Short mmCIF file of C-alpha atoms in Angstrom, two decimals:
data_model
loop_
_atom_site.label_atom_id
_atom_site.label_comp_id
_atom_site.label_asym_id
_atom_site.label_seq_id
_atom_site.Cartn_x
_atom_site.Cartn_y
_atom_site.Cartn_z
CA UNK A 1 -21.14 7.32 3.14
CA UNK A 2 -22.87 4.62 1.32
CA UNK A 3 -21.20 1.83 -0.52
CA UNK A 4 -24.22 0.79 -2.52
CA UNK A 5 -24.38 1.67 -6.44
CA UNK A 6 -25.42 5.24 -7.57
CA UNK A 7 -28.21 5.53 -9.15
CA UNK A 8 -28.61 5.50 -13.34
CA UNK A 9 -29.42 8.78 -14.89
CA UNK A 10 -32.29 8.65 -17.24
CA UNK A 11 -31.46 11.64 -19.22
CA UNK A 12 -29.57 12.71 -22.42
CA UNK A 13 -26.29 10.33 -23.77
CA UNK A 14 -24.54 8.54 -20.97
CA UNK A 15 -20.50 8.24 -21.44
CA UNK A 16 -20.39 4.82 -19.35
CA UNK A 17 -21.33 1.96 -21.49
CA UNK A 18 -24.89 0.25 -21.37
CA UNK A 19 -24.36 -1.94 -18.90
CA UNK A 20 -24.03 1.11 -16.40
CA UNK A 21 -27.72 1.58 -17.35
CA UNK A 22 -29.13 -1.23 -16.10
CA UNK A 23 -30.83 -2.07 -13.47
CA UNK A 24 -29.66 -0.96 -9.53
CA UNK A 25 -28.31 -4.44 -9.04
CA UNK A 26 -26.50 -4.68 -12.11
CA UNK A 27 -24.30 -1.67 -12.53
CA UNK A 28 -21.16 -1.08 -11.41
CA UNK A 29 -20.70 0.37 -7.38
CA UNK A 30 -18.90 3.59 -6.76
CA UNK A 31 -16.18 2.32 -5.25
CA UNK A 32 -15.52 0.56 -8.56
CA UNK A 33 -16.04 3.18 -10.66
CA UNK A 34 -13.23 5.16 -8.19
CA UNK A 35 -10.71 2.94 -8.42
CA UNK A 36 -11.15 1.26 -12.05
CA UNK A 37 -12.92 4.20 -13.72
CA UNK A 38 -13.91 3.40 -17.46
CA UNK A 39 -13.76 7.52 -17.83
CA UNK A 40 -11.88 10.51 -16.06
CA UNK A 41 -12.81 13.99 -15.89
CA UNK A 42 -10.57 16.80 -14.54
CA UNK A 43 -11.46 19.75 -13.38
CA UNK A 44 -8.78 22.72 -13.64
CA UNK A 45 -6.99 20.56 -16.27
CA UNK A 46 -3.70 22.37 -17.73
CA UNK A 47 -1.33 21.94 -20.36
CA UNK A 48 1.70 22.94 -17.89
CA UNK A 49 2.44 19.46 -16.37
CA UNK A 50 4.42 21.68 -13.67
CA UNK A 51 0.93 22.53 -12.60
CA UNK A 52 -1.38 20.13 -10.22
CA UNK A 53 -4.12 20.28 -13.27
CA UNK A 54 -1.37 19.04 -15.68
CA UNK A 55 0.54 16.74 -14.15
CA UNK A 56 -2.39 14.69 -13.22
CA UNK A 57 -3.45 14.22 -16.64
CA UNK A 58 0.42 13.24 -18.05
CA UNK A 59 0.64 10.89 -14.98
CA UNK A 60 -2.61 9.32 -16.11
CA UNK A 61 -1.46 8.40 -19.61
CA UNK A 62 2.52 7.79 -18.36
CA UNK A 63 0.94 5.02 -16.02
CA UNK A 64 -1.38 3.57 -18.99
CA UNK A 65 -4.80 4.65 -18.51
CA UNK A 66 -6.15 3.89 -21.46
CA UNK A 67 -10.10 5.38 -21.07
CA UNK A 68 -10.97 8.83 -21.79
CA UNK A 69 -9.75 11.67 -20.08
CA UNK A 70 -12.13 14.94 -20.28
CA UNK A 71 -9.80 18.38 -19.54
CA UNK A 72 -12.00 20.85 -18.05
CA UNK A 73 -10.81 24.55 -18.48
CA UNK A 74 -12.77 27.03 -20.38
CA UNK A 75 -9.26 28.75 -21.95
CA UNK A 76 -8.60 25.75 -24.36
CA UNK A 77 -9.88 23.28 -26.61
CA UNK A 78 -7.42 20.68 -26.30
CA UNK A 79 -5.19 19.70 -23.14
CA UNK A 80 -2.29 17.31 -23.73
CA UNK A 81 -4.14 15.60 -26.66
CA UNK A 82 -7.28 15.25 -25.36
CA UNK A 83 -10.76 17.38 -26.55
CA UNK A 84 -11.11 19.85 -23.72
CA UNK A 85 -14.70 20.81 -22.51
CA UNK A 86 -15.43 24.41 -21.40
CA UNK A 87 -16.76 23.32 -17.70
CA UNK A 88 -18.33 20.83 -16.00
CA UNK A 89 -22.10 20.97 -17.13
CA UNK A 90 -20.57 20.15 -20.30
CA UNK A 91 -19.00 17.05 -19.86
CA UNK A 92 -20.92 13.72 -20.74
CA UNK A 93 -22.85 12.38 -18.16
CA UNK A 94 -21.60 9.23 -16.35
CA UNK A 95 -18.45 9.75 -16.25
CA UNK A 96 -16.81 7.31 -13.58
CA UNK A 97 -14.54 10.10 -12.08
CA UNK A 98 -13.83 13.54 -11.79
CA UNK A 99 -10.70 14.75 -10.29
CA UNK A 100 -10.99 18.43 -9.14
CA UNK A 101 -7.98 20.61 -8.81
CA UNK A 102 -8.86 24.10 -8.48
CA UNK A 103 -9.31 26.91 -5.42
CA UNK A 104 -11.91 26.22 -2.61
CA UNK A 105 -14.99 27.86 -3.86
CA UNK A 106 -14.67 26.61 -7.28
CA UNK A 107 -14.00 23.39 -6.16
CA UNK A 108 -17.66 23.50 -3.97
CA UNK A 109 -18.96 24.64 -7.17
CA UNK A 110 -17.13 22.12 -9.55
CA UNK A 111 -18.44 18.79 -7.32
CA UNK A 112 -22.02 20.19 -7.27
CA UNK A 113 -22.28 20.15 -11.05
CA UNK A 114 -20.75 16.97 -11.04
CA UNK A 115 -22.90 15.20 -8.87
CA UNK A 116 -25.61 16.79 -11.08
CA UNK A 117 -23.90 15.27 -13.83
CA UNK A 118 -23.89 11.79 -12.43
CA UNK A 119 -20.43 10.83 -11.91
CA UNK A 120 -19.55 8.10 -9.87
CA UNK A 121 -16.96 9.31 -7.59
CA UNK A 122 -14.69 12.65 -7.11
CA UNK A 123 -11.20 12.98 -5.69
CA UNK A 124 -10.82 16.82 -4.13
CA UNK A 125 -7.15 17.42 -4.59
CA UNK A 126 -7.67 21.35 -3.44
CA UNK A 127 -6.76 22.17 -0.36
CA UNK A 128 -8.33 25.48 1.92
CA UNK A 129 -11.63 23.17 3.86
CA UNK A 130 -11.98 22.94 7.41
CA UNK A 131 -8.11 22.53 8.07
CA UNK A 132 -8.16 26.52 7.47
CA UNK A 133 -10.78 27.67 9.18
CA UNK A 134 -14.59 28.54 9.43
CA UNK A 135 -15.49 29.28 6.08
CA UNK A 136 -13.34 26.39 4.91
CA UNK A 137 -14.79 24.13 7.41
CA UNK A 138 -18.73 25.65 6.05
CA UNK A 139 -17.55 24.70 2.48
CA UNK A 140 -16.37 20.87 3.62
CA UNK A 141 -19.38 20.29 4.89
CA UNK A 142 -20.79 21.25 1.70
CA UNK A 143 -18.87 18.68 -0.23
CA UNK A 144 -20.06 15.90 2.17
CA UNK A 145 -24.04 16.85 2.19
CA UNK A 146 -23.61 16.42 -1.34
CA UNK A 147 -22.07 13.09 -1.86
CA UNK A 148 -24.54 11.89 1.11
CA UNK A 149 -27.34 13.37 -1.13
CA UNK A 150 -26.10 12.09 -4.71
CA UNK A 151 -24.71 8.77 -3.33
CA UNK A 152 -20.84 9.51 -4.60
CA UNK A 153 -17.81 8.33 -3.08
CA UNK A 154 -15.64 11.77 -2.44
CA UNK A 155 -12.46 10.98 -1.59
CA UNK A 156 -11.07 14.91 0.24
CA UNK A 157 -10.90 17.28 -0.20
CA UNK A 158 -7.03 17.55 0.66
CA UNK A 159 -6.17 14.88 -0.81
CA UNK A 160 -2.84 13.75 -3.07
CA UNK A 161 -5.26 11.28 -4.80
CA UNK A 162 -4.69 7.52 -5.18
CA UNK A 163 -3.37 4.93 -7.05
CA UNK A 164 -5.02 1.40 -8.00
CA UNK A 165 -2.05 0.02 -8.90
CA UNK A 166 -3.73 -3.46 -9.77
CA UNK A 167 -5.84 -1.42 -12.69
CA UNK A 168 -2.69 0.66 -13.38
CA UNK A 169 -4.58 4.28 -12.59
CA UNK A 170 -2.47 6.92 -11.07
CA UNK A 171 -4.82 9.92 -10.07
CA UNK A 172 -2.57 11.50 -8.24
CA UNK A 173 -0.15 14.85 -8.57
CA UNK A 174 2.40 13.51 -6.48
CA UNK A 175 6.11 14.59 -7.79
CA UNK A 176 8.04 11.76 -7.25
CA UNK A 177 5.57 9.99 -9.86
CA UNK A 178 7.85 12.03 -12.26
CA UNK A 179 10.48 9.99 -12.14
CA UNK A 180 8.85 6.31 -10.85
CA UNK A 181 8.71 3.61 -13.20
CA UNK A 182 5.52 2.12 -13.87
CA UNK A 183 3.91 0.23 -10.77
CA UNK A 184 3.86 -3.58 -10.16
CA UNK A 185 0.95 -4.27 -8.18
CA UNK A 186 1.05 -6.63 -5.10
CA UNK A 187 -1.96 -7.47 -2.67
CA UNK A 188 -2.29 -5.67 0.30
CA UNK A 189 -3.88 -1.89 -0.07
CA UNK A 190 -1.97 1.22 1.62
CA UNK A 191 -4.47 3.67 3.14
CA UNK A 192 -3.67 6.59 4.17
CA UNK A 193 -5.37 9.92 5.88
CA UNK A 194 -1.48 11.89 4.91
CA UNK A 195 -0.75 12.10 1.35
CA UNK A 196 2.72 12.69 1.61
CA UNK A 197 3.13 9.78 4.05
CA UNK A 198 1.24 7.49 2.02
CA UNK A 199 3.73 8.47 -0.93
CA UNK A 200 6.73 8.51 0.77
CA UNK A 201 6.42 5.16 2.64
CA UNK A 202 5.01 3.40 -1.37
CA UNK A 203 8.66 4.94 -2.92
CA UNK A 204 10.61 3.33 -0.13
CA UNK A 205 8.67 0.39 -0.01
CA UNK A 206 9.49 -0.45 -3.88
CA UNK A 207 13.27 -0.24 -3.30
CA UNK A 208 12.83 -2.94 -0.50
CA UNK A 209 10.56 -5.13 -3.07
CA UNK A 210 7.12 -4.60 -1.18
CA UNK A 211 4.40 -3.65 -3.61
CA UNK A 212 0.71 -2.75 -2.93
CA UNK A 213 -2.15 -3.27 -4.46
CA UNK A 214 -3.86 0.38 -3.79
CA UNK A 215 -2.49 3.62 -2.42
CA UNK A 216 -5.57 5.68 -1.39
CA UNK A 217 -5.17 9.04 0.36
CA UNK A 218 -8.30 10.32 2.03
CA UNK A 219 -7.22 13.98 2.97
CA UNK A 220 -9.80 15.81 5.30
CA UNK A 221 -12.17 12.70 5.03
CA UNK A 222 -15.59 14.42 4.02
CA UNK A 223 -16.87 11.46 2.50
CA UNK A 224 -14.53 8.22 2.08
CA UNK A 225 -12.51 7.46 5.29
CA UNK A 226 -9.76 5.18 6.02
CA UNK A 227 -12.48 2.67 8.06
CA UNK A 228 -14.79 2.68 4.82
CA UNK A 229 -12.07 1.53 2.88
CA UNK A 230 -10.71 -0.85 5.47
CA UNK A 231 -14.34 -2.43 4.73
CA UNK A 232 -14.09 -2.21 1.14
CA UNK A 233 -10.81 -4.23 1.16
CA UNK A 234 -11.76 -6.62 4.08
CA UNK A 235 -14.30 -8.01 1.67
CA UNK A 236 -12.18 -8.63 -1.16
CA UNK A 237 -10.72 -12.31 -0.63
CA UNK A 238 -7.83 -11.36 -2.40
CA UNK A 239 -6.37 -9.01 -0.06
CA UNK A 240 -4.67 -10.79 2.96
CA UNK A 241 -4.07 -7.76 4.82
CA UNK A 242 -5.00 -3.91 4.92
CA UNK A 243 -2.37 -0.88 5.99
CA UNK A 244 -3.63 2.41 7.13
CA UNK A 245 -1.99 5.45 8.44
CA UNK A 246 -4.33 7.48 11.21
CA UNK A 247 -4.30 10.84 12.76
CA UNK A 248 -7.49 10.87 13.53
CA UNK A 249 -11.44 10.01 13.51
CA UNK A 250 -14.64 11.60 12.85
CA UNK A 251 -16.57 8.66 13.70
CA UNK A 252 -14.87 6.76 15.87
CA UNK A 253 -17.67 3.98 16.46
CA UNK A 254 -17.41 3.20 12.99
CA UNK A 255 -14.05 2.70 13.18
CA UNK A 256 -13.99 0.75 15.96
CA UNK A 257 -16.96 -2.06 14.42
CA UNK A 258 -15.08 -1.56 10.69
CA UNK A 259 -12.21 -3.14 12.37
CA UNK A 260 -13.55 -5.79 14.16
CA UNK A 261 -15.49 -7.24 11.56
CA UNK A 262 -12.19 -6.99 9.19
CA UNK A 263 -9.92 -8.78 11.38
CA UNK A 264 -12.92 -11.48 12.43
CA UNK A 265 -13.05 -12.31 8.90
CA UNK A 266 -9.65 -12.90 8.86
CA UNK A 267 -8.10 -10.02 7.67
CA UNK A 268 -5.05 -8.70 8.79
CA UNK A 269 -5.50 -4.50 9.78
CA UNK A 270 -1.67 -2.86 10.52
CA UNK A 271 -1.98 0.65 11.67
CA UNK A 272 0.52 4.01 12.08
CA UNK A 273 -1.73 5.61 14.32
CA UNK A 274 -0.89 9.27 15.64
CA UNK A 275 -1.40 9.28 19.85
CA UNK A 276 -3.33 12.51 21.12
CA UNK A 277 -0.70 14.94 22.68
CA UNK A 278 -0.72 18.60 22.81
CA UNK A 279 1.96 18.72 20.47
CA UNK A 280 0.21 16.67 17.57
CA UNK A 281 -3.02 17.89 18.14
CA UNK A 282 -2.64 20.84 17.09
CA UNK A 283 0.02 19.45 14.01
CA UNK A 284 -3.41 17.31 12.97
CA UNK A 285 -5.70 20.41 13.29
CA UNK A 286 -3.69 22.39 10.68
CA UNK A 287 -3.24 19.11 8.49
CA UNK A 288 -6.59 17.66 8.07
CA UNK A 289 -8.73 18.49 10.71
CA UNK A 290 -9.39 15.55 12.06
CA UNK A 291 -10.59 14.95 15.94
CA UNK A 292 -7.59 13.51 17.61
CA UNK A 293 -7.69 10.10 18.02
CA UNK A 294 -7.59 9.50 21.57
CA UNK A 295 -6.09 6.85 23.92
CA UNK A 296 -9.19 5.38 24.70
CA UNK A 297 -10.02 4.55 21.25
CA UNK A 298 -6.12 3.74 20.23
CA UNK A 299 -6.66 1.05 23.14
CA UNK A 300 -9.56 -0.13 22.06
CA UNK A 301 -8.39 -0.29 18.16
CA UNK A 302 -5.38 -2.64 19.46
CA UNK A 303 -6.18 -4.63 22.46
CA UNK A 304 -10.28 -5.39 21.31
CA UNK A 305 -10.41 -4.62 17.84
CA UNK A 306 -7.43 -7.04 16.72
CA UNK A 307 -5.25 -4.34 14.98
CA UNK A 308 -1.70 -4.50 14.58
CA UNK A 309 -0.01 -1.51 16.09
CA UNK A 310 2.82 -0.35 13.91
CA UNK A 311 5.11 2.02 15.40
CA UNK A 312 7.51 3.57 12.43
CA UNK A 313 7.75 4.02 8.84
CA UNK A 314 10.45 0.98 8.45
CA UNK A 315 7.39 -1.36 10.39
CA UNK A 316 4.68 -0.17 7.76
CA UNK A 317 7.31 -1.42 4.78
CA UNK A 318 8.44 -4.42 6.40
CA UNK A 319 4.97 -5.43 7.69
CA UNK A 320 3.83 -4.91 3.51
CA UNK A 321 7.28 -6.89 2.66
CA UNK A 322 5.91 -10.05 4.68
CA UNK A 323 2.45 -9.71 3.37
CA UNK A 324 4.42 -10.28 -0.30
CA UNK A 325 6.31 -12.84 1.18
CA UNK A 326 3.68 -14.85 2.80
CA UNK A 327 5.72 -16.75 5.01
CA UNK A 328 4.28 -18.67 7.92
CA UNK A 329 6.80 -20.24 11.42
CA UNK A 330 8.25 -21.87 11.76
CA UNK A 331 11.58 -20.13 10.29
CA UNK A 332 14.49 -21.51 9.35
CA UNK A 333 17.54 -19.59 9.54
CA UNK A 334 21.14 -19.55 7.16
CA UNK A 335 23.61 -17.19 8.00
CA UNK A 336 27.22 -16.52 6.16
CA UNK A 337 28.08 -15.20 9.40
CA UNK A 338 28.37 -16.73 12.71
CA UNK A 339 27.96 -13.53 14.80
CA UNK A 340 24.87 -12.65 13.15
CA UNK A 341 23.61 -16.21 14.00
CA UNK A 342 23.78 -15.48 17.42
CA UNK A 343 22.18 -12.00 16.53
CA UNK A 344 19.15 -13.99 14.87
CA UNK A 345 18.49 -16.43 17.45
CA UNK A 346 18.46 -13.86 20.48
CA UNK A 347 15.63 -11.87 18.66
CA UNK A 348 13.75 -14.75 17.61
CA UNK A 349 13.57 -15.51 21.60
CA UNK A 350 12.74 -12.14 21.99
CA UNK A 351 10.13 -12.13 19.71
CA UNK A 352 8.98 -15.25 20.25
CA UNK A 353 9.58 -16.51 16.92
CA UNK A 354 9.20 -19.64 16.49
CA UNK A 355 12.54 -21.48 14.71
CA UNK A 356 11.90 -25.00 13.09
CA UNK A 357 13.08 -28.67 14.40
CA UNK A 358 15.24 -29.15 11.75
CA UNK A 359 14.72 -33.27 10.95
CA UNK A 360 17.36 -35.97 11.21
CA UNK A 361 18.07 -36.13 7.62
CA UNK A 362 17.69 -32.57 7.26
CA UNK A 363 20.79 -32.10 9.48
CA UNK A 364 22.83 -34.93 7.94
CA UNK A 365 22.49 -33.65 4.65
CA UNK A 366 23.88 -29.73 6.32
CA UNK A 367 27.08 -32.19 7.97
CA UNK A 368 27.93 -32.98 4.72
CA UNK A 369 27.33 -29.68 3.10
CA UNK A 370 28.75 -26.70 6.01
CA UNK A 371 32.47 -26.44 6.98
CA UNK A 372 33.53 -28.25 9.68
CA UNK A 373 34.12 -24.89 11.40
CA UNK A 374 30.52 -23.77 10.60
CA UNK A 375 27.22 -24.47 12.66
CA UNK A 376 24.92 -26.92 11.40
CA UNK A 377 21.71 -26.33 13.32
CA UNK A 378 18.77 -23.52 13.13
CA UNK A 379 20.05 -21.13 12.57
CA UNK A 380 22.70 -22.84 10.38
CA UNK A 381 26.14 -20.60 10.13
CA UNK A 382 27.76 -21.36 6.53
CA UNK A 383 30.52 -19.81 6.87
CA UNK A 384 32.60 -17.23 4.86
CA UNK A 385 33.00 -20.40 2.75
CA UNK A 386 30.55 -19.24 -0.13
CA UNK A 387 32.73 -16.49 -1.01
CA UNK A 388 35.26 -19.17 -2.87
CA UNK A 389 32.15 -21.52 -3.38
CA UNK A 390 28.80 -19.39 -3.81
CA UNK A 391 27.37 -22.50 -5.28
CA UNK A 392 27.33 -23.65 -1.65
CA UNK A 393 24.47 -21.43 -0.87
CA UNK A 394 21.98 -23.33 -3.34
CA UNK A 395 22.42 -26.42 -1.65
CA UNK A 396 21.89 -25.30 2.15
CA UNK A 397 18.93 -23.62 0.89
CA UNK A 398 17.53 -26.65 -0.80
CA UNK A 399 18.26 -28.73 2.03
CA UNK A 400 16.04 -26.43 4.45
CA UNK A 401 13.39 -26.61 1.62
CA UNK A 402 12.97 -30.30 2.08
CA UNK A 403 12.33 -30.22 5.45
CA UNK A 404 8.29 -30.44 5.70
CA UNK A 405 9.12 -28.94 9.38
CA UNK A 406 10.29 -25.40 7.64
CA UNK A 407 7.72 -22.67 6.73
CA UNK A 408 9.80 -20.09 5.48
CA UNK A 409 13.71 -19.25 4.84
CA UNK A 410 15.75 -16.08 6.24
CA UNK A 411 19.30 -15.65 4.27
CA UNK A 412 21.47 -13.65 6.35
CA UNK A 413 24.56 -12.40 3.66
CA UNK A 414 27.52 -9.66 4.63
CA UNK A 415 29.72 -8.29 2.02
CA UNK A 416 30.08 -9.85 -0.99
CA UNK A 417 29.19 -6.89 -2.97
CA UNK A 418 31.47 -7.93 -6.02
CA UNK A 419 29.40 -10.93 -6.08
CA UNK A 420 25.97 -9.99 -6.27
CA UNK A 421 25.08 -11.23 -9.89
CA UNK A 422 26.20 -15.27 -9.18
CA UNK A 423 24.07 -14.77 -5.78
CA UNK A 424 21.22 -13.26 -7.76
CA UNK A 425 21.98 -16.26 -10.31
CA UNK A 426 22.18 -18.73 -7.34
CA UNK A 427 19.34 -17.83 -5.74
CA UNK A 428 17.26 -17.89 -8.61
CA UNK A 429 18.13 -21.32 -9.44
CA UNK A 430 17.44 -22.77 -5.80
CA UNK A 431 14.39 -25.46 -5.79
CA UNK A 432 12.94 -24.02 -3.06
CA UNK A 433 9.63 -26.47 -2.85
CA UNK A 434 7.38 -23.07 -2.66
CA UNK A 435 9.05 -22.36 0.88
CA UNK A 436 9.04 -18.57 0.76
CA UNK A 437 12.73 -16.69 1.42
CA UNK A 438 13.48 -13.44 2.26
CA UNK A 439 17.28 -11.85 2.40
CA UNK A 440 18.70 -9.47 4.73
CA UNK A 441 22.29 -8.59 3.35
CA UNK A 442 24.29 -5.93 5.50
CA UNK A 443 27.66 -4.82 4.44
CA UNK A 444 26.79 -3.54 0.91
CA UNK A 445 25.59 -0.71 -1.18
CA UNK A 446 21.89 -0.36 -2.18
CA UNK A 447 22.30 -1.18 -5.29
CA UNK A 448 24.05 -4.42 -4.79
CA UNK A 449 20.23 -5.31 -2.69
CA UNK A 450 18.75 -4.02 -5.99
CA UNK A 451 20.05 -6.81 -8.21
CA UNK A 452 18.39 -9.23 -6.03
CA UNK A 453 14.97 -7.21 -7.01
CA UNK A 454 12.08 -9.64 -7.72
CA UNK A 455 14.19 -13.09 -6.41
CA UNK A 456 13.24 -11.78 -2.92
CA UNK A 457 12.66 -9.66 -0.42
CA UNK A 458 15.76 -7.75 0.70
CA UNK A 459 16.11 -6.02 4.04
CA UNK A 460 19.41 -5.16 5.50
CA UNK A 461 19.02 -5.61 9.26
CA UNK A 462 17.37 -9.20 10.07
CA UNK A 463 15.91 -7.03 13.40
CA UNK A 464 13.38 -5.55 10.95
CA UNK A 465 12.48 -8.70 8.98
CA UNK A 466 11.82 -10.93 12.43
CA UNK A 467 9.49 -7.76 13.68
CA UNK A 468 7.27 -7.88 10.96
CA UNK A 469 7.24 -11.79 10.93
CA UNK A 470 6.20 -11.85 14.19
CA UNK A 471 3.78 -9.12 13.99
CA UNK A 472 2.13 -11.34 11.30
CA UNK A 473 2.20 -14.89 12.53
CA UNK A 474 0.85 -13.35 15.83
CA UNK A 475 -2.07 -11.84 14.49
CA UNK A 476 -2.45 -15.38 12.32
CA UNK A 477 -2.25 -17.15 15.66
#
């Protein structure tokens, strides 16, 4: 799949504006017109938001796209407020996107006259390709001769869509998008080959304060793949870091060099990556496809190609937590409990995590400050003390701030619950110097780590914050 520009049609009245006209160098590529499309088309559009057709439209405006949206269904003339067109040859031309939602053959059909119509790029939400069968598989193939031959980036079929949460698009059908507030975007781009993992592990991630910057879902993968985006992404130098959920490659050379040039320019690449077995095989077959991955090329992808290897869900959140946080070691450690010190320090020699040398003044200033039955050290135990004096919290906190030795700040709390507004308050006053701080608070109800939402990142076992920092300073290092 190409990632140059797609050529300008030179017939009849273009939707895009003028400056999509110009010259090959000058208009805009089609990965830009995917994921910050100036126009939407969608094909099997319906006015029954219960259906795949309608929601995607009411998501589009409920998230604040702004741009035109062209229903496509031949039973009505308006869709949900918008000026319905009868099929695809009779949309404008140049539309940046078309989203099709309709059976197999008709979708085939659909992205051939859209291609003729010179969109930009497609998103194939049907499913019914190759994950069925021969004829599905003949159709598939299809859809990718076509976007090789018209130069558009086809993101499917099978596919729950994307969001580009940094442009505020949601093209997706998802249903938990029915009842999510509207996104905050962060920096580092979720890719994933499962819809419905990609989904699921964005919703969780928001409750533990980890935002993204792009959810993608590539489905069956007959023309944009996870490595193309991983590409896309490493050369944007505001993304730190890249996630991606695998089950498995078509071209696996690709992959492999994709990689390796994103992580020697710097770029962090985490991946979930389904192991070949005869009991996921099989699972991966039905789902998308896709050739199993293989242990020779998992080992290659994370002992040549510089990939992180994330094991679980919880890792893929936590790992998209720290890229938020953007923490570096050395760590210093405050703990309200003296137990969970101990806890902190016997994983950070696990994990070799580097804890700061706290300086001389640094620990004179803590004397004065911590209990005389506390610990004043790294990790520092403050004692039960704050629940009579929360204030106590803002100045250990701005102690370890002062120290040039400290790169970031872990704040171990337990309990409390009662007294979660004056910690949010507390917090939130700190002078931290720009040291980042993240918050694992056990003992409590989720919503008491919810009012803490946007001071911090909140975790509840420390276990799963120190994983993902070390998984990140160790690719850093």
């Amino acid at each position: 799949m190409t990632l140059g520009p797609t050529p300008a049609p030179d017939r009849g009245d273009v939707l895009a504006p003028p400056a999509d006209r110009g010259s090959r160098h000058t208009r805009r590529s089609p990965h830009e017109r995917l994921l910050n499309p100036r126009s939407i088309a969608v094909v099997g559009a319906s006015a029954d938001t219960r259906k795949v057709g309608g929601r995607i439209i009411s998501f589009l405006r409920k998230f604040g796209y702004r741009g035109p949206i062209i229903p496509i269904n031949p039973k009505y003339s308006d869709i949900q407020g918008e000026a319905c067109a009868p099929s695809v040859d009779a949309m404008p031309l140049g539309v940046d996107l078309v989203i099709i939602c309709v059976k197999p053959e008709d979708a085939a059909a659909a992205f051939r006259a859209a291609c003729e119509r010179a969109v930009g790029a497609a998103i194939i939400s049907s499913s019914g390709f190759a994950e069925v069968g021969t004829a599905g598989a003949a159709l598939q193939s299809e859809l990718a001769e076509l976007a090789r031959a018209h130069e558009v980036l086809l993101v499917g079929p099978n596919s729950l869509g994307l969001l580009s949460l940094v442009n505020g698009l949601c093209a997706s059908f998802a249903s938990t998008l029915a009842t999510l507030p509207a996104f905050e975007a962060g920096r580092v781009p979720l890719v994933t080959q499962s819809g419905g993992f990609g989904m699921n592990v964005y919703v969780e991630a928001l409750a533990q304060g980890a935002r993204f910057s792009h959810l993608i879902t590539t489905g069956n993968e007959a023309g944009a793949t996870v490595a193309g985006f991983i590409e896309y992404f490493a050369a944007d130098p505001t993304t730190p870091a890249i996630i991606g959920q695998l089950e498995g490659a078509r071209e696996p050379d690709a992959l492999i060099a994709t990689v390796t040039r994103a992580t020697a320019a710097g770029k962090r690449v985490a991946l979930l990556a389904t192991s070949s077995s005869e009991i996921a095989d099989p699972v991966v077959a039905a789902h998308t496809a896709l050739p199993p991955l293989g242990v020779d090329l998992l080992d290659t992808l994370f002992t040549e190609c510089g990939a992180i290897r994330l094991a679980t869900l919880d890792e893929m959140i936590d790992f998209a937590t720290l890229a938020e946080f953007r923490g570096r070691a050395p760590l210093a450690v405050a703990s309200v409990s003296g137990g969970t010190a101990a806890y902190i320090a016997d994983w950070c020699a696990r994990l070799d995590v580097p804890l700061a040398n706290l300086a001389a003044e640094t620990l004179a200033l803590l004397e004065r400050i911590i209990p005389a039955f506390g610990r004043v050290g790294n990790p520092t135990d403050v004692t039960a003390q704050i629940v009579q004096d929360v204030g106590l919290l803002r100045e250990v906190l701005e102690a370890l701030a002062a120290d040039k030795g400290v790169g970031a700040i872990l704040l171990f709390l337990g309990g409390m619950e009662d007294q979660a507004e004056a910690i949010r308050d507390t917090l939130q006053a700190a002078d931290l110097r720009g040291r980042p701080m993240a918050v694992c608070w056990a003992g409590v109800r989720e919503g008491a780590r919810q009012t803490l939402a946007g001071t911090a990142p909140v975790l509840r076992d420390p276990l799963r914050f120190l994983r993902a920092f070390a998984l990140w300073n160790r690719a850093s290092r």
